[in-house]
């Protein structure tokens, strides 16, 4: 499927004819290598304060063309504040931020002209139709109506909303509204798509459909910046990510490298009897590391089955045991001492 | 540097063809598609009902007792005042709940601000739309007034921009106020303490000279008094330059003060 959505390989180059977009980002990979020295987004010592509250506390990151970059962290970690600064909707309190080579404080409108934002809270016009929402939004970018209609066809197809084009937004499901918000953010053919918790509040089926669509965009070379508190989302969609906690970056890397660095290959999860104490001592020596949660014990080891055997030999009274691979959730737990979703 | 060659081969975005605040205005016009029928019907029925009930009905009683009010029949006296009062109501309505909706309920302003539009574009576009709507309504109102035979001068044409000005003079300070509100409770207070008293005591239904002496200067200091006075002078052709310019200047000043305040409160609310 062809979409009118591409990461322009040069800032000055958009498709020459609206109706026929070029093959999408033909050289995203090579472009990514060639511009490695010049990130699309660059933050140094970035701070966001609200009065005396420090939401973002001096973070550094670089995001490159064609990359899918994630901010993983629990609610209140500072992800949304960071996104709003990148989207030039919220002024930087301290530090430097460059987006597409420009300073948001000076060239906010120019940067926003090249960004697509999918905010955490939908801001669709519920009384207007699906198509009208796209047209209105495209007009904000001063794109001619004719061009918007042309793009809208493809975007509605992409968002699986073609048959709802003329229905009002209000009765649409949460998943449909999210997909429309994404389609709307793409109507300006942005160089950069920012998604703030794109799947929060959606049912599993709607989430998977959305992931599939984002995966297609990624495959077409669109640069994605995603925040999420779902580790599976981060693992599926992000080439590279930072783990945020309390306004700071706790770690950075690819999902795989983070797991390798901060966790073991496997995890043995034991559901422990209620009110049991002294668990760590009873399990000492079995695994590289033991984490005790309210209801479960996690044993980090490279061989989960062997660990389970050892647990059985010690006659530890678990209710249920599960051997699984390490995930970003384990990385987060290791780095912050708490789970992603409380 | 940002220098996108637009695929449709026209000016680059920096030399955009549609001014940003007009794009905002276009949104409201678009959204109006869904309500214009009921809006036009109301705009037509409102003056017909008011002029029939208050002007003709109540007016016959008034005429019976005092023959004329400020030298004209009661209906003729009332109609231009109602025009100004209606403009106030529309200007006020459209700058309270819709602003709250655009900030909190539908979040339209935030959708706009994620695009190249700036806070000032959003504000000016909204106020411009209110002015457009006011001119629709005032046109219908003047047509109904003409049908009732209350228009006495060609200057009545200028009563149209005067009504728009009256409405906008309420819209800009109230937009500034609305942008500071967390819920719609404050709007109810505005209605009770400001709009309803103004509607009743600003010379719309009876000359301010009928008020107790100490209240007259107070009534004459309100914006609606000036809107009503201006409207009445123009529609009745009783034009005296000094008070007319003074009234207009008062309303223009209020509009500008409102815009300056709204620029501040909008920034404080929308850019955090």
Short mmCIF file of N, CA and C in Angstrom, two decimals, chain A residues 43-139:
data_model
loop_
_atom_site.label_atom_id
_atom_site.label_comp_id
_atom_site.label_asym_id
_atom_site.label_seq_id
_atom_site.Cartn_x
_atom_site.Cartn_y
_atom_site.Cartn_z
N UNK A 43 18.53 17.19 22.30
CA UNK A 43 18.26 17.86 23.59
C UNK A 43 19.47 17.73 24.49
N UNK A 44 19.82 18.84 25.15
CA UNK A 44 20.92 18.82 26.11
C UNK A 44 20.48 19.54 27.38
N UNK A 45 20.53 18.83 28.47
CA UNK A 45 20.18 19.43 29.76
C UNK A 45 18.77 19.99 29.77
N UNK A 46 17.85 19.31 29.09
CA UNK A 46 16.48 19.81 28.93
C UNK A 46 15.71 19.74 30.25
N UNK A 47 15.15 20.90 30.61
CA UNK A 47 14.41 20.99 31.88
C UNK A 47 13.03 21.57 31.61
N UNK A 48 12.01 21.02 32.28
CA UNK A 48 10.68 21.63 32.26
C UNK A 48 10.18 21.76 33.69
N UNK A 49 9.88 22.99 34.06
CA UNK A 49 9.34 23.25 35.39
C UNK A 49 7.94 23.80 35.29
N UNK A 50 7.09 23.40 36.23
CA UNK A 50 5.79 24.03 36.41
C UNK A 50 5.78 24.59 37.82
N UNK A 51 6.04 25.87 37.96
CA UNK A 51 6.19 26.44 39.29
C UNK A 51 7.36 25.78 39.99
N UNK A 52 7.09 25.17 41.14
CA UNK A 52 8.19 24.54 41.87
C UNK A 52 8.34 23.06 41.48
N UNK A 53 7.42 22.57 40.65
CA UNK A 53 7.50 21.16 40.26
C UNK A 53 8.43 21.00 39.07
N UNK A 54 9.36 20.07 39.17
CA UNK A 54 10.27 19.79 38.06
C UNK A 54 9.76 18.55 37.34
N UNK A 55 9.21 18.74 36.15
CA UNK A 55 8.64 17.61 35.41
C UNK A 55 9.71 16.89 34.61
N UNK A 56 10.62 17.66 34.03
CA UNK A 56 11.73 17.09 33.27
C UNK A 56 13.00 17.70 33.87
N UNK A 57 13.92 16.84 34.25
CA UNK A 57 15.01 17.29 35.11
C UNK A 57 16.38 17.11 34.46
N UNK A 58 16.59 17.82 33.34
CA UNK A 58 17.92 17.79 32.72
C UNK A 58 18.18 16.52 31.94
N UNK A 59 17.52 16.37 30.80
CA UNK A 59 17.74 15.15 30.02
C UNK A 59 18.43 15.47 28.69
N UNK A 60 19.20 14.49 28.21
CA UNK A 60 19.90 14.59 26.93
C UNK A 60 19.41 13.45 26.03
N UNK A 61 19.16 13.76 24.79
CA UNK A 61 18.88 12.67 23.84
C UNK A 61 19.04 13.18 22.42
N UNK A 62 19.28 12.27 21.50
CA UNK A 62 19.35 12.59 20.07
C UNK A 62 18.45 11.62 19.34
N UNK A 63 17.66 12.13 18.43
CA UNK A 63 16.79 11.27 17.63
C UNK A 63 17.12 11.53 16.16
N UNK A 64 17.32 10.42 15.42
CA UNK A 64 17.79 10.56 14.04
C UNK A 64 16.70 10.26 13.02
N UNK A 65 16.95 10.70 11.82
CA UNK A 65 16.02 10.51 10.71
C UNK A 65 15.70 9.03 10.51
N UNK A 66 14.44 8.72 10.35
CA UNK A 66 14.03 7.36 10.04
C UNK A 66 13.96 6.45 11.24
N UNK A 67 14.30 7.01 12.38
CA UNK A 67 14.33 6.20 13.59
C UNK A 67 12.95 6.14 14.22
N UNK A 68 12.74 5.08 15.00
CA UNK A 68 11.54 5.01 15.81
C UNK A 68 12.02 5.02 17.26
N UNK A 69 11.77 6.14 17.92
CA UNK A 69 12.41 6.39 19.21
C UNK A 69 11.36 6.44 20.30
N UNK A 70 11.62 5.74 21.40
CA UNK A 70 10.61 5.66 22.45
C UNK A 70 11.04 6.31 23.76
N UNK A 71 10.04 6.84 24.46
CA UNK A 71 10.22 7.28 25.84
C UNK A 71 9.35 6.37 26.69
N UNK A 72 10.00 5.50 27.45
CA UNK A 72 9.26 4.54 28.26
C UNK A 72 9.33 4.97 29.71
N UNK A 73 8.20 4.95 30.38
CA UNK A 73 8.22 5.32 31.79
C UNK A 73 6.82 5.34 32.35
N UNK A 74 6.70 5.34 33.66
CA UNK A 74 5.37 5.35 34.27
C UNK A 74 4.72 6.72 34.13
N UNK A 75 3.47 6.82 34.51
CA UNK A 75 2.80 8.12 34.52
C UNK A 75 3.56 9.06 35.44
N UNK A 76 3.71 10.31 35.00
CA UNK A 76 4.40 11.28 35.84
C UNK A 76 5.91 11.27 35.68
N UNK A 77 6.42 10.48 34.71
CA UNK A 77 7.88 10.41 34.54
C UNK A 77 8.42 11.62 33.78
N UNK A 78 7.53 12.37 33.12
CA UNK A 78 7.98 13.54 32.36
C UNK A 78 7.91 13.34 30.85
N UNK A 79 7.28 12.24 30.43
CA UNK A 79 7.24 11.93 29.00
C UNK A 79 6.43 12.96 28.22
N UNK A 80 5.22 13.24 28.73
CA UNK A 80 4.34 14.16 28.01
C UNK A 80 4.94 15.56 27.95
N UNK A 81 5.54 16.00 29.06
CA UNK A 81 6.18 17.32 29.06
C UNK A 81 7.27 17.37 28.00
N UNK A 82 8.02 16.29 27.88
CA UNK A 82 9.07 16.24 26.87
C UNK A 82 8.47 16.31 25.46
N UNK A 83 7.41 15.55 25.24
CA UNK A 83 6.77 15.56 23.92
C UNK A 83 6.25 16.95 23.57
N UNK A 84 5.64 17.61 24.56
CA UNK A 84 5.06 18.92 24.29
C UNK A 84 6.16 19.95 23.98
N UNK A 85 7.32 19.77 24.58
CA UNK A 85 8.43 20.67 24.24
C UNK A 85 8.92 20.40 22.82
N UNK A 86 9.04 19.11 22.47
CA UNK A 86 9.48 18.77 21.12
C UNK A 86 8.48 19.30 20.09
N UNK A 87 7.21 19.20 20.42
CA UNK A 87 6.16 19.65 19.48
C UNK A 87 6.01 21.17 19.47
N UNK A 88 6.87 21.86 20.20
CA UNK A 88 6.85 23.33 20.25
C UNK A 88 5.52 23.86 20.75
N UNK A 89 4.93 23.15 21.70
CA UNK A 89 3.69 23.63 22.29
C UNK A 89 3.91 24.09 23.72
N UNK A 90 5.10 23.82 24.23
CA UNK A 90 5.39 24.13 25.61
C UNK A 90 6.83 24.64 25.67
N UNK A 91 7.03 25.85 26.23
CA UNK A 91 8.38 26.41 26.21
C UNK A 91 9.36 25.64 27.11
N UNK A 92 10.60 25.60 26.66
CA UNK A 92 11.66 24.94 27.41
C UNK A 92 12.01 25.81 28.62
N UNK A 93 12.11 25.21 29.81
CA UNK A 93 12.46 26.00 31.00
C UNK A 93 13.96 26.26 31.06
N UNK A 94 14.73 25.26 30.65
CA UNK A 94 16.18 25.38 30.74
C UNK A 94 16.80 24.35 29.80
N UNK A 95 18.05 24.58 29.41
CA UNK A 95 18.73 23.64 28.53
C UNK A 95 18.49 24.00 27.07
N UNK A 96 19.03 23.17 26.18
CA UNK A 96 18.84 23.46 24.76
C UNK A 96 18.05 22.34 24.10
N UNK A 97 17.25 22.74 23.14
CA UNK A 97 16.48 21.79 22.35
C UNK A 97 16.52 22.28 20.90
N UNK A 98 16.88 21.38 20.00
CA UNK A 98 16.82 21.69 18.57
C UNK A 98 15.95 20.64 17.91
N UNK A 99 14.97 21.11 17.16
CA UNK A 99 14.10 20.20 16.43
C UNK A 99 14.21 20.56 14.95
N UNK A 100 14.55 19.59 14.14
CA UNK A 100 14.76 19.80 12.70
C UNK A 100 15.77 20.94 12.49
N UNK A 101 16.72 21.01 13.38
CA UNK A 101 17.78 22.01 13.25
C UNK A 101 17.40 23.40 13.71
N UNK A 102 16.18 23.55 14.24
CA UNK A 102 15.73 24.89 14.63
C UNK A 102 15.43 24.94 16.13
N UNK A 103 15.36 26.18 16.62
CA UNK A 103 15.10 26.40 18.04
C UNK A 103 13.59 26.63 18.23
N UNK A 104 12.92 25.80 19.01
CA UNK A 104 11.47 25.96 19.19
C UNK A 104 11.08 27.35 19.71
N UNK A 105 11.96 27.99 20.47
CA UNK A 105 11.62 29.30 21.01
C UNK A 105 11.57 30.36 19.91
N UNK A 106 12.29 30.11 18.83
CA UNK A 106 12.37 31.10 17.75
C UNK A 106 11.47 30.70 16.58
N UNK A 107 11.55 29.42 16.21
CA UNK A 107 10.90 28.97 14.98
C UNK A 107 9.80 27.95 15.23
N UNK A 108 9.09 28.12 16.35
CA UNK A 108 8.06 27.14 16.73
C UNK A 108 7.09 26.84 15.59
N UNK A 109 6.58 27.88 14.95
CA UNK A 109 5.57 27.66 13.91
C UNK A 109 6.16 26.92 12.72
N UNK A 110 7.39 27.24 12.38
CA UNK A 110 8.04 26.57 11.23
C UNK A 110 8.28 25.09 11.55
N UNK A 111 8.66 24.82 12.80
CA UNK A 111 8.88 23.43 13.19
C UNK A 111 7.54 22.68 13.17
N UNK A 112 6.53 23.31 13.76
CA UNK A 112 5.23 22.64 13.82
C UNK A 112 4.67 22.35 12.43
N UNK A 113 5.05 23.17 11.46
CA UNK A 113 4.59 22.94 10.08
C UNK A 113 5.10 21.61 9.55
N UNK A 114 6.14 21.09 10.17
CA UNK A 114 6.74 19.84 9.66
C UNK A 114 6.58 18.67 10.62
N UNK A 115 5.77 18.88 11.67
CA UNK A 115 5.57 17.84 12.68
C UNK A 115 4.12 17.39 12.67
N UNK A 116 3.91 16.09 12.89
CA UNK A 116 2.56 15.60 13.13
C UNK A 116 2.46 15.19 14.59
N UNK A 117 1.46 15.70 15.28
CA UNK A 117 1.33 15.39 16.71
C UNK A 117 0.07 14.57 16.97
N UNK A 118 0.26 13.46 17.65
CA UNK A 118 -0.88 12.68 18.14
C UNK A 118 -0.88 12.85 19.66
N UNK A 119 -1.71 13.78 20.17
CA UNK A 119 -1.65 14.07 21.59
C UNK A 119 -2.29 12.97 22.43
N UNK A 120 -1.98 13.01 23.71
CA UNK A 120 -2.51 11.98 24.59
C UNK A 120 -4.04 12.04 24.65
N UNK A 121 -4.56 13.28 24.76
CA UNK A 121 -6.01 13.45 24.77
C UNK A 121 -6.44 13.85 23.38
N UNK A 122 -7.43 13.15 22.84
CA UNK A 122 -7.93 13.49 21.51
C UNK A 122 -8.43 14.92 21.47
N UNK A 123 -8.20 15.58 20.35
CA UNK A 123 -8.74 16.93 20.19
C UNK A 123 -9.50 17.01 18.88
N UNK A 124 -10.20 15.93 18.55
CA UNK A 124 -11.00 15.90 17.33
C UNK A 124 -12.27 16.71 17.53
N UNK A 125 -12.82 17.20 16.43
CA UNK A 125 -14.10 17.89 16.54
C UNK A 125 -15.20 16.84 16.41
N UNK A 126 -15.85 16.55 17.52
CA UNK A 126 -16.77 15.40 17.57
C UNK A 126 -18.03 15.60 16.73
N UNK A 127 -18.40 16.85 16.51
CA UNK A 127 -19.64 17.13 15.78
C UNK A 127 -19.43 17.12 14.27
N UNK A 128 -18.18 17.20 13.86
CA UNK A 128 -17.90 17.19 12.42
C UNK A 128 -17.67 15.77 11.96
N UNK A 129 -17.70 15.58 10.64
CA UNK A 129 -17.47 14.25 10.11
C UNK A 129 -15.97 13.93 10.12
N UNK A 130 -15.69 12.66 9.90
CA UNK A 130 -14.32 12.19 9.85
C UNK A 130 -13.54 12.97 8.78
N UNK A 131 -14.12 13.06 7.58
CA UNK A 131 -13.44 13.74 6.48
C UNK A 131 -13.25 15.23 6.80
N UNK A 132 -14.29 15.85 7.35
CA UNK A 132 -14.20 17.28 7.68
C UNK A 132 -13.08 17.54 8.69
N UNK A 133 -12.89 16.61 9.61
CA UNK A 133 -11.80 16.78 10.57
C UNK A 133 -10.45 16.83 9.86
N UNK A 134 -10.30 15.99 8.86
CA UNK A 134 -9.04 16.01 8.11
C UNK A 134 -8.89 17.31 7.32
N UNK A 135 -9.98 17.75 6.72
CA UNK A 135 -9.92 18.96 5.89
C UNK A 135 -9.60 20.18 6.75
N UNK A 136 -10.31 20.29 7.87
CA UNK A 136 -10.08 21.41 8.79
C UNK A 136 -8.61 21.46 9.21
N UNK A 137 -8.12 20.31 9.61
CA UNK A 137 -6.76 20.25 10.14
C UNK A 137 -5.74 20.58 9.05
N UNK A 138 -5.98 20.05 7.87
CA UNK A 138 -5.08 20.36 6.74
C UNK A 138 -5.08 21.85 6.42
N UNK A 139 -6.24 22.46 6.58
CA UNK A 139 -6.33 23.91 6.31
C UNK A 139 -5.49 24.71 7.30
#
